[in-house]
Coordinates of C-alpha atoms in Angstrom, one line a residue:
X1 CA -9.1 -14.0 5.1
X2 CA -7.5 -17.6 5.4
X3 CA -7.4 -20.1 2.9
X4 CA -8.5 -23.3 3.1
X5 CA -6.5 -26.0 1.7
X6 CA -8.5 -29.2 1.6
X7 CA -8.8 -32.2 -0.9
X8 CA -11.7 -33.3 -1.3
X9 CA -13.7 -30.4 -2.1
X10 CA -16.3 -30.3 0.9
X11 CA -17.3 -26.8 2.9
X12 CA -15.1 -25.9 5.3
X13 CA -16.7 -27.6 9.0
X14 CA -17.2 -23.9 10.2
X15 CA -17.2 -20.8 8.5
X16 CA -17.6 -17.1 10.7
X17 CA -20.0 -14.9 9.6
X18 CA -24.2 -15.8 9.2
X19 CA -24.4 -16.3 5.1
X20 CA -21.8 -18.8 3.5
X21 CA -22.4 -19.0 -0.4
X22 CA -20.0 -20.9 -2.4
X23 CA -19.0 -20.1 -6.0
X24 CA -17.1 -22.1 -8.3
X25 CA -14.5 -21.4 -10.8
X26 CA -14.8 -22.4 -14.3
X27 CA -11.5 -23.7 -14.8
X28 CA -8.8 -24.7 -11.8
X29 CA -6.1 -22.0 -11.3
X30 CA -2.4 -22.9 -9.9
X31 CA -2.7 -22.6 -5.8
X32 CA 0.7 -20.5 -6.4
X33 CA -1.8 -17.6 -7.8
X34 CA -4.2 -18.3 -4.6
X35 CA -3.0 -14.9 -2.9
X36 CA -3.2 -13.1 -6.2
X37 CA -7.3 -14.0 -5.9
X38 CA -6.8 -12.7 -1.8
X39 CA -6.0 -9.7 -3.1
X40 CA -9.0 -8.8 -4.6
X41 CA -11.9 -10.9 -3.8
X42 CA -13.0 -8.2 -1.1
X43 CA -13.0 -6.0 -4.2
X44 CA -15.4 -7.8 -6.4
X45 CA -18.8 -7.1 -4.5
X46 CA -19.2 -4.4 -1.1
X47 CA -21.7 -8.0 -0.3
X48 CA -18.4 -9.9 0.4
X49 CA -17.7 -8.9 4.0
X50 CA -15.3 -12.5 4.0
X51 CA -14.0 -15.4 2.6
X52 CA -11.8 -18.5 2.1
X53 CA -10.5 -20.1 -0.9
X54 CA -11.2 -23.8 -1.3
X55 CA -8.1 -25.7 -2.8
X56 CA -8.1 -29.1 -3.9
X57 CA -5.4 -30.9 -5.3
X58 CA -2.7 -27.8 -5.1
X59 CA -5.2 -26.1 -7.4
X60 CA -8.0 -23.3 -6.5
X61 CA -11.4 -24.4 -7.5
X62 CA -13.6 -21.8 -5.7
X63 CA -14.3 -19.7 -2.7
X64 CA -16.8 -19.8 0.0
X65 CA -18.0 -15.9 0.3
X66 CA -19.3 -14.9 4.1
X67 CA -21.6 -12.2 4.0
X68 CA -24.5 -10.7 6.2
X69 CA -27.2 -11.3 3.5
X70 CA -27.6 -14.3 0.7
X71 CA -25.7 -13.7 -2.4
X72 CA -26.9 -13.7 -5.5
X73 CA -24.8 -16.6 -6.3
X74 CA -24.7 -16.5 -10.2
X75 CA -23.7 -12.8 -10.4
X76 CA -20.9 -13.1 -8.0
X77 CA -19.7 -16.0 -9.7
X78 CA -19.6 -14.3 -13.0
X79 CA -17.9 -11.2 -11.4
X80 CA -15.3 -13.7 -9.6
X81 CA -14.7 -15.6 -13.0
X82 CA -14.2 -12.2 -14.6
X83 CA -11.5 -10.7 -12.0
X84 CA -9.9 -13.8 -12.6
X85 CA -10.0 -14.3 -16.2
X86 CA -8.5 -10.9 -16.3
X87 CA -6.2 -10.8 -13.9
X88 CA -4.8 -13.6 -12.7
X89 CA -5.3 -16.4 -14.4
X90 CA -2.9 -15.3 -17.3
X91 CA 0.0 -14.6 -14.8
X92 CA 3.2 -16.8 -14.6
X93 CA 3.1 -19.0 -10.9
X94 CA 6.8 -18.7 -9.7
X95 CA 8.1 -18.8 -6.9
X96 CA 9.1 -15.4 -5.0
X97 CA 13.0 -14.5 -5.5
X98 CA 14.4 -13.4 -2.2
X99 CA 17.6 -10.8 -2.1
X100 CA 18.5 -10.5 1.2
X101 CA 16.8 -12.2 4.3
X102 CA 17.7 -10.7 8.4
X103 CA 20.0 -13.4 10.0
X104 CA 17.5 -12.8 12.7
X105 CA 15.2 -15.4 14.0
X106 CA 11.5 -15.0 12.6
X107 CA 9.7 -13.9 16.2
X108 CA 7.0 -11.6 16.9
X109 CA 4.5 -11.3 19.6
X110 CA 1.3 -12.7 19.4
X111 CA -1.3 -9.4 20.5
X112 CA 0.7 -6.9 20.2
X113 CA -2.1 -5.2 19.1
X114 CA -4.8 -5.8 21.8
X115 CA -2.2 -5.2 24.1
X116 CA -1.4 -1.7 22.2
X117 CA -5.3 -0.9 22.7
X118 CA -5.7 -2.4 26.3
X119 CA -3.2 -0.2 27.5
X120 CA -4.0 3.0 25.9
X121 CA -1.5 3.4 23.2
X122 CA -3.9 3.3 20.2
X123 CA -7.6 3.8 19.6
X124 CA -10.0 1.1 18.2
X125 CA -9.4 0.1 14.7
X126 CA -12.5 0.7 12.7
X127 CA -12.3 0.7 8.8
X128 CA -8.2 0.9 8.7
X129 CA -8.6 4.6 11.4
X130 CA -6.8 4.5 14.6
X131 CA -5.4 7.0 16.7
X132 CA -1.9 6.5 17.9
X133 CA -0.8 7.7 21.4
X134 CA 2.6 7.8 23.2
X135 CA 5.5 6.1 22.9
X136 CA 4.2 5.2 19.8
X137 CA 4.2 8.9 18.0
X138 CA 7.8 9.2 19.3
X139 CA 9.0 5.5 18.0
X140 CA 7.2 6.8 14.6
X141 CA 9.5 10.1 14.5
X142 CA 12.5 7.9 16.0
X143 CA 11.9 5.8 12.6
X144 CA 11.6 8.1 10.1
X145 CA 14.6 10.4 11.1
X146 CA 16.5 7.2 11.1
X147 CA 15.6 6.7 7.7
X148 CA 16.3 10.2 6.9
X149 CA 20.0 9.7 8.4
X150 CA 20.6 6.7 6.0
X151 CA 19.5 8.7 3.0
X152 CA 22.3 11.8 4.3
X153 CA 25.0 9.1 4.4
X154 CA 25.4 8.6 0.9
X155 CA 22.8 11.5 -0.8
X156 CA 22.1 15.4 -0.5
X157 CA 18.2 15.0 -0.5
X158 CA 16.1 18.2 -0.6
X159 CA 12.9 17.8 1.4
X160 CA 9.6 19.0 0.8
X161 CA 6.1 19.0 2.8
X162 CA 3.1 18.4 0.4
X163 CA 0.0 19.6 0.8
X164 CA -3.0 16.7 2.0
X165 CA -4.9 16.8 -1.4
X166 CA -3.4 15.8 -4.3
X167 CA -4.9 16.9 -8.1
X168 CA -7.1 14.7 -10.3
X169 CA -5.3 16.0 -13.3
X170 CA -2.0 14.8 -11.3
X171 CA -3.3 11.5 -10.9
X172 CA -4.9 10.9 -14.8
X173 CA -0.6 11.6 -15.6
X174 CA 0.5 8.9 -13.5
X175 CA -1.9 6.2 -14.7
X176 CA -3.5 5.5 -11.6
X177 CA -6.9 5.9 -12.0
X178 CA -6.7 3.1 -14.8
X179 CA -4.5 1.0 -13.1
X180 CA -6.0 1.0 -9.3
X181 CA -9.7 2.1 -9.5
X182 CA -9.9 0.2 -6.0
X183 CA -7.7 2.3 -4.1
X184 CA -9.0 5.8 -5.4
X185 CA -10.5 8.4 -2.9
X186 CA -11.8 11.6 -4.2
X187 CA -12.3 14.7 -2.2
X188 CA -15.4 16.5 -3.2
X189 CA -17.7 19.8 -1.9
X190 CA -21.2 21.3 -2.3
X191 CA -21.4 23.2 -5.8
X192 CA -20.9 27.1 -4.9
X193 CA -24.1 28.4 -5.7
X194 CA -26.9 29.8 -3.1
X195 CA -29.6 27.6 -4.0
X196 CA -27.5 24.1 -3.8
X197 CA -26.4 25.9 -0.3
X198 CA -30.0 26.3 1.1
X199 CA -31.4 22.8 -0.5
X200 CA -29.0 20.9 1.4
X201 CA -29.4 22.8 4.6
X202 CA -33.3 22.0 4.1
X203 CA -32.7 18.3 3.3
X204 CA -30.1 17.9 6.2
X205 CA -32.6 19.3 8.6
X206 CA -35.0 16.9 7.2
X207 CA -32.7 13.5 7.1
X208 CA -29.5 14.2 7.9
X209 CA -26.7 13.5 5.5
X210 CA -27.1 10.3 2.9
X211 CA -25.9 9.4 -0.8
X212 CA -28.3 12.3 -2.2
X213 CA -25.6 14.6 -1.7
X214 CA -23.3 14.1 -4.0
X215 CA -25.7 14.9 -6.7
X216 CA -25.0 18.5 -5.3
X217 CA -21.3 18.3 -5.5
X218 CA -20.1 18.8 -8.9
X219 CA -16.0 19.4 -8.4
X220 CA -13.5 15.9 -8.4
X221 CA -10.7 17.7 -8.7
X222 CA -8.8 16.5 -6.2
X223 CA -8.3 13.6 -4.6
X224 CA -6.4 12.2 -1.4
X225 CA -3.1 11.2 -1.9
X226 CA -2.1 7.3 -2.8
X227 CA 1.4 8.0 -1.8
X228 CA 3.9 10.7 -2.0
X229 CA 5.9 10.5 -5.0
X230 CA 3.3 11.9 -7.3
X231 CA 3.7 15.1 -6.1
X232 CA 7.0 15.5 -6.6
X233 CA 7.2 14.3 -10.3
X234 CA 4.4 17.1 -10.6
X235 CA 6.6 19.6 -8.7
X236 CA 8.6 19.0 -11.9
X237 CA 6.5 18.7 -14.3
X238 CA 8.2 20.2 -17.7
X239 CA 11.3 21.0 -16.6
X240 CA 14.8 19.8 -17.3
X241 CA 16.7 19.3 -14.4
X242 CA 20.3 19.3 -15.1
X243 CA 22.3 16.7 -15.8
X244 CA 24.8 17.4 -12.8
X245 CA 24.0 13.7 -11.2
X246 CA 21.6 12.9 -8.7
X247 CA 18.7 14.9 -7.7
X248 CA 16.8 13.3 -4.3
X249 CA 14.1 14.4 -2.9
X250 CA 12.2 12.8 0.3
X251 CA 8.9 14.0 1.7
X252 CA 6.7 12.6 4.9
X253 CA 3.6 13.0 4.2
X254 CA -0.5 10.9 4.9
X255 CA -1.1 9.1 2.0
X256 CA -4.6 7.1 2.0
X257 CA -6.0 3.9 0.0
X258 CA -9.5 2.4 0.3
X259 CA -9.3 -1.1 1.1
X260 CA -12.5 -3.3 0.8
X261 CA -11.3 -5.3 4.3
X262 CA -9.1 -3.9 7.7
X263 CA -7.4 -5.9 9.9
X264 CA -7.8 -5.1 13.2
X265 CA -4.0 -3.5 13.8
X266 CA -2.0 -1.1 12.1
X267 CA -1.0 -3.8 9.9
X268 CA -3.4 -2.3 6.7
X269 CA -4.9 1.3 7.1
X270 CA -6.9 3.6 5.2
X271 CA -4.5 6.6 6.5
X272 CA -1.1 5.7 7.0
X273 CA 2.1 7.9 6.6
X274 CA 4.4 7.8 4.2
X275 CA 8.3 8.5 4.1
X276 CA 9.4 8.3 0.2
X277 CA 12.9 9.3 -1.3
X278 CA 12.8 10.0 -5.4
X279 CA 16.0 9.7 -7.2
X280 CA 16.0 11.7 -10.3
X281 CA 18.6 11.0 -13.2
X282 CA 20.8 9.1 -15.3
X283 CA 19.7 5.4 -15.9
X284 CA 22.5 3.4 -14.2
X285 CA 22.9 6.2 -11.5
X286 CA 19.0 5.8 -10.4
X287 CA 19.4 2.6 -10.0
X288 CA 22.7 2.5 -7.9
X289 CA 21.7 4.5 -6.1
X290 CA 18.2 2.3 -5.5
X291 CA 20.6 -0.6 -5.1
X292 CA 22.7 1.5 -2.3
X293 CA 19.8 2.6 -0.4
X294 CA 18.2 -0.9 0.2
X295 CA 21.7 -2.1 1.6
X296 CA 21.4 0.4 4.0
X297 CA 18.0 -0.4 4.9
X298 CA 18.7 -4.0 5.3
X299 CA 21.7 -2.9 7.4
X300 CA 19.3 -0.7 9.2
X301 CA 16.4 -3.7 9.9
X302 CA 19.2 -6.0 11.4
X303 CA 20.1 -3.3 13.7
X304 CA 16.7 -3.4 14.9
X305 CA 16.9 -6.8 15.6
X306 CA 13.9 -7.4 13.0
X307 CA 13.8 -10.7 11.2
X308 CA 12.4 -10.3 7.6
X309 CA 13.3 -10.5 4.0
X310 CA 13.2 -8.7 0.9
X311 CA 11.5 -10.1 -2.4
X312 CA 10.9 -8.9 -6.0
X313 CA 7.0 -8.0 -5.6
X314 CA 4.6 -6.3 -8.0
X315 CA 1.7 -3.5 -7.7
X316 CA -1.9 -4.9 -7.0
X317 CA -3.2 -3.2 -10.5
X318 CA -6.7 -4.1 -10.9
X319 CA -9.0 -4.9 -13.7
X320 CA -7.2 -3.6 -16.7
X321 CA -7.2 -6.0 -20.0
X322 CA -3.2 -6.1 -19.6
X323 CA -3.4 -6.9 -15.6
X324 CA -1.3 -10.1 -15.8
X325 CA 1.1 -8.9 -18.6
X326 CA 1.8 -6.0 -16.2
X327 CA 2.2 -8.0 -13.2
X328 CA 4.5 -10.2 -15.0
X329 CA 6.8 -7.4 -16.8
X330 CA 7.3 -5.8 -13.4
X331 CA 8.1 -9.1 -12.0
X332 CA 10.7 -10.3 -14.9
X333 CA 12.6 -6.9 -15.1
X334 CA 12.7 -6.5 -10.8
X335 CA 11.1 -3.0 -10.5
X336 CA 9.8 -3.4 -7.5
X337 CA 11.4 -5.2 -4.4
X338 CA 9.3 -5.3 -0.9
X339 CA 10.8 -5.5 2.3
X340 CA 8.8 -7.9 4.6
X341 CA 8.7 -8.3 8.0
X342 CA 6.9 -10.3 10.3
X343 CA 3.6 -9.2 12.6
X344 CA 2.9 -12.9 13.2
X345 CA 4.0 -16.0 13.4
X346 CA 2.7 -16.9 10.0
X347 CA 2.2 -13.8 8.6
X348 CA 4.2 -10.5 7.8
X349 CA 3.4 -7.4 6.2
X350 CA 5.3 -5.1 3.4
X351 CA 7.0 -2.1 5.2
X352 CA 9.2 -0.4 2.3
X353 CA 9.1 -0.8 -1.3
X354 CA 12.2 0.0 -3.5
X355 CA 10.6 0.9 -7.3
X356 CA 12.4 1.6 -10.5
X357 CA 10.1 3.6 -13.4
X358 CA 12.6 3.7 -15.9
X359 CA 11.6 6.6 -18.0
X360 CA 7.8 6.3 -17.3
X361 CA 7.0 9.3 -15.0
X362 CA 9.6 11.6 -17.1
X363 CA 7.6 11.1 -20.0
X364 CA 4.4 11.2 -18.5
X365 CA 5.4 14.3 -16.8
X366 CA 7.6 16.2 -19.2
X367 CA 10.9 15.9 -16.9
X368 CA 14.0 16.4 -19.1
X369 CA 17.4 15.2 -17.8
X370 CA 20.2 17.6 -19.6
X371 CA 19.2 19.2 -22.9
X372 CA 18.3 16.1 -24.9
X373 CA 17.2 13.1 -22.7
X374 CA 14.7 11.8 -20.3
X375 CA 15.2 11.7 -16.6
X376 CA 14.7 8.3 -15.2
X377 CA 13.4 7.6 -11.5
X378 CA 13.2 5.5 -8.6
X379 CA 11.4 5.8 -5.3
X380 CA 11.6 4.3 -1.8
X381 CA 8.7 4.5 0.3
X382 CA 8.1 3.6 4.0
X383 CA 5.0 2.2 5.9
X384 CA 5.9 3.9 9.0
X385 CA 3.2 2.5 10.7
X386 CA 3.9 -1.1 9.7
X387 CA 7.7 -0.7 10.1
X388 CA 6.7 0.7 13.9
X389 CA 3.9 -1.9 14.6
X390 CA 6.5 -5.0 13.4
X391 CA 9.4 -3.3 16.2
X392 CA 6.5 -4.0 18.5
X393 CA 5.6 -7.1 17.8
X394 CA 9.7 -8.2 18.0
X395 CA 10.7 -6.1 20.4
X396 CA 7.2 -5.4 22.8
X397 CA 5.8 -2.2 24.6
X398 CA 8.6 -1.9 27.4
X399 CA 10.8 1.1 26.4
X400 CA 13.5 0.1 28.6
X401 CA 14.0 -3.4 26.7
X402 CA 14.1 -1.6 23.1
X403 CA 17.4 -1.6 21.6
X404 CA 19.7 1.3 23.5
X405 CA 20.0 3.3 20.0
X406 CA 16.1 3.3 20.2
X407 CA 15.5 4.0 23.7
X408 CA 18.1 6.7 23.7
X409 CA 16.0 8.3 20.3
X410 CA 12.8 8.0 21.6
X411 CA 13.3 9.1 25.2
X412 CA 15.1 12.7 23.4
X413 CA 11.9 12.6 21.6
X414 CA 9.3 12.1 24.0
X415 CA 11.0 13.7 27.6
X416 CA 10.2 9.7 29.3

């Protein structure tokens, strides 16, 4: 998914992929808001297995779609002109403010990845699933007890393992289904009755598994996981915690989110884990102690030797009639700040996020702070894989020429 920046509006000479259909937009949108289109083109039809953006002029006029069949080619553009009608076109182009940048030189290994698979280390990436192998699972643990250690320097966090599922009623609190319909993943079983049991033995013995099933399955419940931090606002769902300071509380945990296109590398996968840290209470106090904790990361990433930068960001939502407003809000006030780090020469990857909610989830969820107020939050959550897969591609596959504070953490770790 490249974009193509040309000027006078022809096809790109050579385009992958056997079907190329291009569709127009009805009016020009700012080339600043070309990756805000990225982001969800994949989305707008399962028919789109590619694409790239034709600019002309600085400005986006249209994309060229790849795809193993012809298009029909006025309904996509229609759906394309929707998406971004709704949700970009109204959004603000600025440029991306940076707090802190590594004083590291922006390096990373070109392969990392084949070179991860060649020699054993990881499985085959196929629709964002890939095993992971040694060192790899110890560099992962290595990682996230560092973490863990920066949270105990300045905070008393209580930890909690969460169960895999995650409840549909949990999720309908938060707002996410409304706000990311694209990333959902529900978990659902065969209705518990005797004669739904014995059709769908005779039908699988007949054709195997397909579609038809889910007309049996009648329970959505639950669904898998998005992230962690869901879980524990509905660990505390109408209680008052007391107003004694902060309350922390990290969990590890898989977290899943569909994704309509996979790189091949752990840079974007439909199962990844999670480290998060929720700070619960006063206003100013959340968001010190948010402010604290990403100085200790940054601290943390130049240790590793990691070149990278953190920038204000904003959540992909998606297809909502306030999309842009949303996007911009989020932006304006700094709720979210993402720490990036390079993969690539050209290209890096978001491997923490650092997210104030205000009052949001304590109203949604009933969370008092004291007798008479609100408790406000803040999360920090961790890509381990990405924050892993980016020390590879700086650093490479040799233990022995990792920084010694690694080495020493993953050799304990792994016996090597």
């Amino acid at each position: 998914m490249t974009s193509v920046y040309q000027q006078d509006g022809r096809l790109p000479a050579a385009v992958p992929g056997p079907v190329r259909t291009r569709v127009d937009l009805h009016t020009t949108l700012p080339g600043d808001l070309a990756e805000e289109v990225e982001r969800r083109l994949l989305f707008v039809s399962g028919e789109i297995s590619g694409f790239q953006l034709i600019v002309e002029n600085g400005a986006v006029v249209g994309a060229v779609l790849e795809s193993d069949a012809p298009l029909d080619r006025a309904s996509l553009e229609e759906k394309i002109n929707r998406v971004v009608d709704d949700d970009v076109r109204d959004q603000r182009a600025t440029l991306p403010k940076v707090v802190w940048t590594s004083p590291h030189e922006h390096t990373a290994e070109e392969g990392t990845f084949e070179l991860l698979h060649r020699s054993g280390v990881v499985g085959a990436a196929r629709d964002g699933l890939v095993a992971l192998g040694e060192p790899l699972l110890s560099l992962l643990d290595h990682l996230d007890n560092a973490i863990k250690g920066l949270l105990r320097q300045d905070f008393a966090p209580v930890e909690y393992r969460y169960p895999t599922l995650i409840s549909t009623r949990t999720l309908e609190t938060t707002g996410y289904p409304a706000s990311f319909p694209h990333h959902l993943m529900f978990v659902t079983r065969l209705h518990n009755d005797i004669d739904v049991y014995q059709e769908f033995q005779r039908s699988h013995g007949e054709r195997g598994l397909d579609a038809t099933v889910l007309d049996s399955c009648r329970n959505v419940d639950y669904c898998l996981p998005p992230t962690m931090c869901y879980h524990t606002f509905d660990q505390y769902r109408d209680r008052a915690l007391p107003a004694e300071g902060l309350h922390v509380v990290t969990a590890k945990g898989k977290a899943f989110r569909f994704e309509a296109g996979y790189a091949t590398s752990l840079e974007r996968l439909w199962d990844f884990t999670i480290r998060e840290i929720v700070f619960m209470g006063e206003r100013e106090e959340v968001l010190a102690a948010r402010r604290l904790f990403m100085q200790r990361t940054f601290a943390f990433i130049e240790d590793l030797g990691l070149a990278g930068f953190c920038e204000v960001g904003n959540d992909p939502f998606f297809g909502g009639p306030d999309t842009s407003t949303r996007i911009w809000s989020q932006k304006l006030m700094e709720l979210k700040y993402e720490l990036r780090l390079p993969v690539a020469a050209e290209r890096t990857v978001a491997a923490a996020s650092f997210n104030f909610h205000d009052d949001l989830f304590g109203e949604k969820f009933g969370i008092g702070y004291g007798p008479d107020s609100t408790v406000r939050s803040a999360c920090v959550g961790f890509g381990l894989e990405r924050l892993a897969y980016a020390f590879l591609c700086r650093h490479g596959l040799d233990v022995d020429a990792w920084p010694a504070s690694v080495r020493a953490g993953v050799q304990a770790l792994s016996g090597f």
